[in-house]
PDB file of C-alpha atoms and ligand atoms in Angstrom:
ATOM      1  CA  UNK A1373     241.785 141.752  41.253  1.00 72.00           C
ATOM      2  CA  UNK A1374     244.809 143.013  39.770  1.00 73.00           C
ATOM      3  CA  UNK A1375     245.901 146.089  41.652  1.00 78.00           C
ATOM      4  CA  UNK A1376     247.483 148.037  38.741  1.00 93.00           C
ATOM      5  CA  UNK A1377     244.706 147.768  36.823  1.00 98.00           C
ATOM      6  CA  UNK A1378     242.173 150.432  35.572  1.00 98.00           C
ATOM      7  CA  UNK A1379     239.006 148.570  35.263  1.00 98.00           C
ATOM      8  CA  UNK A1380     239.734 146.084  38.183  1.00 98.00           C
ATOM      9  CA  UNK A1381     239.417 149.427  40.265  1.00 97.00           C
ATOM     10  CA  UNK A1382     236.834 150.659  38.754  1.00 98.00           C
ATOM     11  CA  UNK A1383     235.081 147.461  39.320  1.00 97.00           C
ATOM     12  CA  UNK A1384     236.049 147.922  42.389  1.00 96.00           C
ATOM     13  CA  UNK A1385     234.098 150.680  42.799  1.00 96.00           C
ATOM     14  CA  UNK A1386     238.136 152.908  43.687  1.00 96.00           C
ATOM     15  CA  UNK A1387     237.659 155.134  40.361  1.00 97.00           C
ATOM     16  CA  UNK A1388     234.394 156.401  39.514  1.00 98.00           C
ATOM     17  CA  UNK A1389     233.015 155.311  36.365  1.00 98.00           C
ATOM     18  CA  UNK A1390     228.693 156.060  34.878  1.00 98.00           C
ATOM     19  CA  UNK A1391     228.063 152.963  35.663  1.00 98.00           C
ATOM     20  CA  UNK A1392     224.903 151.580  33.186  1.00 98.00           C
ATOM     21  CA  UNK A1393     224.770 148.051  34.756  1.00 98.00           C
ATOM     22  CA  UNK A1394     226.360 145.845  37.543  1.00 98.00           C
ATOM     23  CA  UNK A1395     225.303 142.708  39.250  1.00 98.00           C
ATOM     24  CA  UNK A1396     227.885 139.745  40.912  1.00 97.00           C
ATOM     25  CA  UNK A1397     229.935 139.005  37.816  1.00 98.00           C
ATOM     26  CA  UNK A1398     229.973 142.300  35.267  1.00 98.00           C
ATOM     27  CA  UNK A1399     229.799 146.074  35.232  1.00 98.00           C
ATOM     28  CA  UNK A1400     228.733 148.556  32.172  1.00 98.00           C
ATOM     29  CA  UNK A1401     230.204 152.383  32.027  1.00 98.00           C
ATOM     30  CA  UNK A1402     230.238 154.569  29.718  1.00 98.00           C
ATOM     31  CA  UNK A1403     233.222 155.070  27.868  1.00 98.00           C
ATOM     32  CA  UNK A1404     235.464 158.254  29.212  1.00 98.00           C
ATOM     33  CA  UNK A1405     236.057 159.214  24.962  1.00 98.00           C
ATOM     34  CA  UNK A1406     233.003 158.498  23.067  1.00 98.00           C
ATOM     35  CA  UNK A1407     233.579 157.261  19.642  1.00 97.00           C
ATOM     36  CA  UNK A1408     229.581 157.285  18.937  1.00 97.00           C
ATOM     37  CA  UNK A1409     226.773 158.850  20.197  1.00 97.00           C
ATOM     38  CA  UNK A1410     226.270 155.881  22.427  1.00 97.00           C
ATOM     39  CA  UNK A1411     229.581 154.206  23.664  1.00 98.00           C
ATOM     40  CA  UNK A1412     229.969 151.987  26.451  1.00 98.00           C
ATOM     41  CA  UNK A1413     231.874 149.220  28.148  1.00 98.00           C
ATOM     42  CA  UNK A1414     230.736 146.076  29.451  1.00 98.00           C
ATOM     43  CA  UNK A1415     233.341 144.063  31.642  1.00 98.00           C
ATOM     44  CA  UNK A1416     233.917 140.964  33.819  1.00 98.00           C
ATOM     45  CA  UNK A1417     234.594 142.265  37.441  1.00 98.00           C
ATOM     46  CA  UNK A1418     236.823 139.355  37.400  1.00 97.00           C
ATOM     47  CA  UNK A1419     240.556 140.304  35.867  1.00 98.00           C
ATOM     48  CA  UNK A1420     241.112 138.775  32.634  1.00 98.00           C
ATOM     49  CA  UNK A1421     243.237 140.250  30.219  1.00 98.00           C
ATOM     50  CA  UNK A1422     241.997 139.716  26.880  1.00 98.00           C
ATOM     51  CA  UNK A1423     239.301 137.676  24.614  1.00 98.00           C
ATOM     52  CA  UNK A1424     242.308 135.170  24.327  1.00 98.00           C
ATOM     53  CA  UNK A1425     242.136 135.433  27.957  1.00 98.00           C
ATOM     54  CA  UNK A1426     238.875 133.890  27.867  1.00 98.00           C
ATOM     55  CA  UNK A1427     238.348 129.961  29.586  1.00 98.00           C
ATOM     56  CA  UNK A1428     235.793 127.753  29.063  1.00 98.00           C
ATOM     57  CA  UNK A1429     235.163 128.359  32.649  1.00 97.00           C
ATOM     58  CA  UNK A1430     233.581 132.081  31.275  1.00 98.00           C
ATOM     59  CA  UNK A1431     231.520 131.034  28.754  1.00 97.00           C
ATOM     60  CA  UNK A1432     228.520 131.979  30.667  1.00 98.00           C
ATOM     61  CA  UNK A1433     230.051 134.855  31.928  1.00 98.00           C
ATOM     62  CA  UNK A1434     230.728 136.078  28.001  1.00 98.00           C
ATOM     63  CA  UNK A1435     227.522 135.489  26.664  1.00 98.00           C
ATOM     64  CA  UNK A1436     225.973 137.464  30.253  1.00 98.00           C
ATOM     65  CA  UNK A1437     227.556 140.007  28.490  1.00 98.00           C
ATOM     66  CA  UNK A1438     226.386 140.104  24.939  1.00 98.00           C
ATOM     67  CA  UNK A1439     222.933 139.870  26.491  1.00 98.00           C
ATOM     68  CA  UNK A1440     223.242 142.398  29.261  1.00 98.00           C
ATOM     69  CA  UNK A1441     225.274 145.039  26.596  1.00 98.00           C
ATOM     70  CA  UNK A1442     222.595 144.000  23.833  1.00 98.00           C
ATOM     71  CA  UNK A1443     219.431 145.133  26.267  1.00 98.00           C
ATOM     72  CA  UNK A1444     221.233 148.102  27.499  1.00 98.00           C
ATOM     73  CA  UNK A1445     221.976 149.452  23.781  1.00 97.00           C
ATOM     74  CA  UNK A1446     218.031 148.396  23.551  1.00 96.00           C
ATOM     75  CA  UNK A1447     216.965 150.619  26.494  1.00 96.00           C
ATOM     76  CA  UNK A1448     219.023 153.500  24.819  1.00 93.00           C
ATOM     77  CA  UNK A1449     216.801 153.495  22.210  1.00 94.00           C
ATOM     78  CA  UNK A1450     219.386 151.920  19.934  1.00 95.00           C
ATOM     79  CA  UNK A1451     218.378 149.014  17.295  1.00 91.00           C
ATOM     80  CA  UNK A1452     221.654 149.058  15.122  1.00 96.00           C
ATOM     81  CA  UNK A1453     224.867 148.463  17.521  1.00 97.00           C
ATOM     82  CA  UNK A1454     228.267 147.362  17.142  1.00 97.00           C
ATOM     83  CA  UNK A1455     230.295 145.040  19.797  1.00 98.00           C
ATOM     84  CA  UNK A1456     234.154 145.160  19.693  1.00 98.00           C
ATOM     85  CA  UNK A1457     236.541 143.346  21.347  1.00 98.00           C
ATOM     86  CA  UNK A1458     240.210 144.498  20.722  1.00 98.00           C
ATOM     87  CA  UNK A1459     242.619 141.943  21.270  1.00 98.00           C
ATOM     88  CA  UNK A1460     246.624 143.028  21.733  1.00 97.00           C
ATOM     89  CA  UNK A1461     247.604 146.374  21.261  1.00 97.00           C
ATOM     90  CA  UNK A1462     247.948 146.382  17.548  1.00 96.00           C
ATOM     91  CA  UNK A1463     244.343 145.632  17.404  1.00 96.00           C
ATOM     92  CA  UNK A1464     243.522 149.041  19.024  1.00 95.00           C
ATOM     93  CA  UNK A1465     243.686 147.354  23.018  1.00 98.00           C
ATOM     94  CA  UNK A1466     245.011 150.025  25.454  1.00 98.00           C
ATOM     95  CA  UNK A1467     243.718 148.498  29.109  1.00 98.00           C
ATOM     96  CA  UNK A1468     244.421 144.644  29.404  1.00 98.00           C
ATOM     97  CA  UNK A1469     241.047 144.009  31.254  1.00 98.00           C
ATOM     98  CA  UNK A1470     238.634 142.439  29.281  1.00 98.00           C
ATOM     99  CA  UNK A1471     235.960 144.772  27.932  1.00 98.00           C
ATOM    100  CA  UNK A1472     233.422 144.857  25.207  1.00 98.00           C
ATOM    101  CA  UNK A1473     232.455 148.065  23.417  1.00 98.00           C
ATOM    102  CA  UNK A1474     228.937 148.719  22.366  1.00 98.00           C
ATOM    103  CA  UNK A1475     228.600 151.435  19.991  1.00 98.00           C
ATOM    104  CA  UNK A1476     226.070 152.849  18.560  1.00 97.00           C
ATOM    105  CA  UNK A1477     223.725 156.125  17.769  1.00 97.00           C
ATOM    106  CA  UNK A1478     225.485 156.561  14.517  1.00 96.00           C
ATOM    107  CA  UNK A1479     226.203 154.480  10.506  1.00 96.00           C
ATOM    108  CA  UNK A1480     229.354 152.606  10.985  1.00 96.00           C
ATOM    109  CA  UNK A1481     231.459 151.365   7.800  1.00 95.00           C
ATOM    110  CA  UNK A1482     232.948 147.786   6.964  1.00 96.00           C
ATOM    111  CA  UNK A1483     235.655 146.713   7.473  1.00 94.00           C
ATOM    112  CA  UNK A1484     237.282 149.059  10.466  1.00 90.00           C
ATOM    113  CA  UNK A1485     240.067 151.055   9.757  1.00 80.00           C
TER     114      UNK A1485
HETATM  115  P1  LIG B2941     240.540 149.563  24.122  1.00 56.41           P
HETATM  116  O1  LIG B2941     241.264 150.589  23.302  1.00 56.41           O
HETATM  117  O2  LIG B2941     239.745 148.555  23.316  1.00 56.41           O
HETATM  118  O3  LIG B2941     241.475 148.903  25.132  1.00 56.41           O
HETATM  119  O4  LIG B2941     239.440 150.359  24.939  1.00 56.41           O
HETATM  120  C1  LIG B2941     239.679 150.987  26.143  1.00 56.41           C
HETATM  121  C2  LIG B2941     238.589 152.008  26.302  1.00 56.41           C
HETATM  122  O5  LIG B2941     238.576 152.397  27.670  1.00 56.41           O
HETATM  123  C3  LIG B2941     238.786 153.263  25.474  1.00 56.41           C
HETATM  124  O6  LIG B2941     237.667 153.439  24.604  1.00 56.41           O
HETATM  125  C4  LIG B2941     238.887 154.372  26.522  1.00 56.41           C
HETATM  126  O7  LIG B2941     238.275 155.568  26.114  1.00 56.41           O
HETATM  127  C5  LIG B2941     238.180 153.742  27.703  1.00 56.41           C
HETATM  128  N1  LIG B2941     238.571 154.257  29.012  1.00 56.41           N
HETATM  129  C6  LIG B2941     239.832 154.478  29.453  1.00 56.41           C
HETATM  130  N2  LIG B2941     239.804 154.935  30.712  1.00 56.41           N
HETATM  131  C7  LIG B2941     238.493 154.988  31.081  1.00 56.41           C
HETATM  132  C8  LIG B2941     237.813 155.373  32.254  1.00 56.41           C
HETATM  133  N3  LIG B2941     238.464 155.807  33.372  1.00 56.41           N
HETATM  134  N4  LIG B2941     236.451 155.329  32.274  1.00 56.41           N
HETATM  135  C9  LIG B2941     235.788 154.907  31.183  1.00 56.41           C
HETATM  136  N5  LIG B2941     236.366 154.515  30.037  1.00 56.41           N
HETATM  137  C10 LIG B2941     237.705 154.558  29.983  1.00 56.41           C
HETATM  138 ZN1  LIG B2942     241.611 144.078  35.720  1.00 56.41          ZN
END
């Protein structure tokens, strides 16, 4: 855990989050600022920064979460979804904890602004 960070504590179960999902290795919330009908995060409890973060050591953990974010956008009644990962601030990252958005509820357009 890294102490100063936001979704290590929420993880952590120290900030309250509407939490979708959480076994041993990940956690879904919804997102605090909704950017679609449906919006929410899907994280490693572990502390990893970004994608480029990622080791081969979490390749199981990664794909856990495609398929756990995947069935939850399912069980929200949602059949067209979009995953983001943001990867340095430029891209759009603001927390440096790994976290993959599923959006959804709503047409997106190609390529993001
Ligand atoms: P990113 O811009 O890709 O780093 O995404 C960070 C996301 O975290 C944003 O969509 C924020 O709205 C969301 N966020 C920030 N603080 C919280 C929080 N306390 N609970 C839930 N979502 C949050
Ligand atoms: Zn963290």
């Amino acid at each position: 855990m890294s102490t100063d960070c936001l979704f290590c504590k929420i993880a952590a179960g120290e900030i309250p989050a509407e939490k979708l999902f959480e076994d041993d290795d990940i956690l879904a919330f919804r997102d605090i600022s909704p950017q679609a009908p449906a919006h929410f995060l899907v994280i490693p409890k572990k502390h990893i920064q970004d994608p480029a973060g990622v080791g081969s050591d979490d390749e199981e953990l990664i794909g856990k979460m495609m398929r756990v974010g995947s069935n939850l956008a399912k069980e929200e009644g949602i059949s067209a979804f979009r995953l983001v990962y943001n990867n340095g601030a430029s891209a759009g990252q603001t927390v440096f904890h790994l976290h993959m958005h599923v959006l959804g509820g709503r047409p997106f357009s190609w390529p993001p602004g």
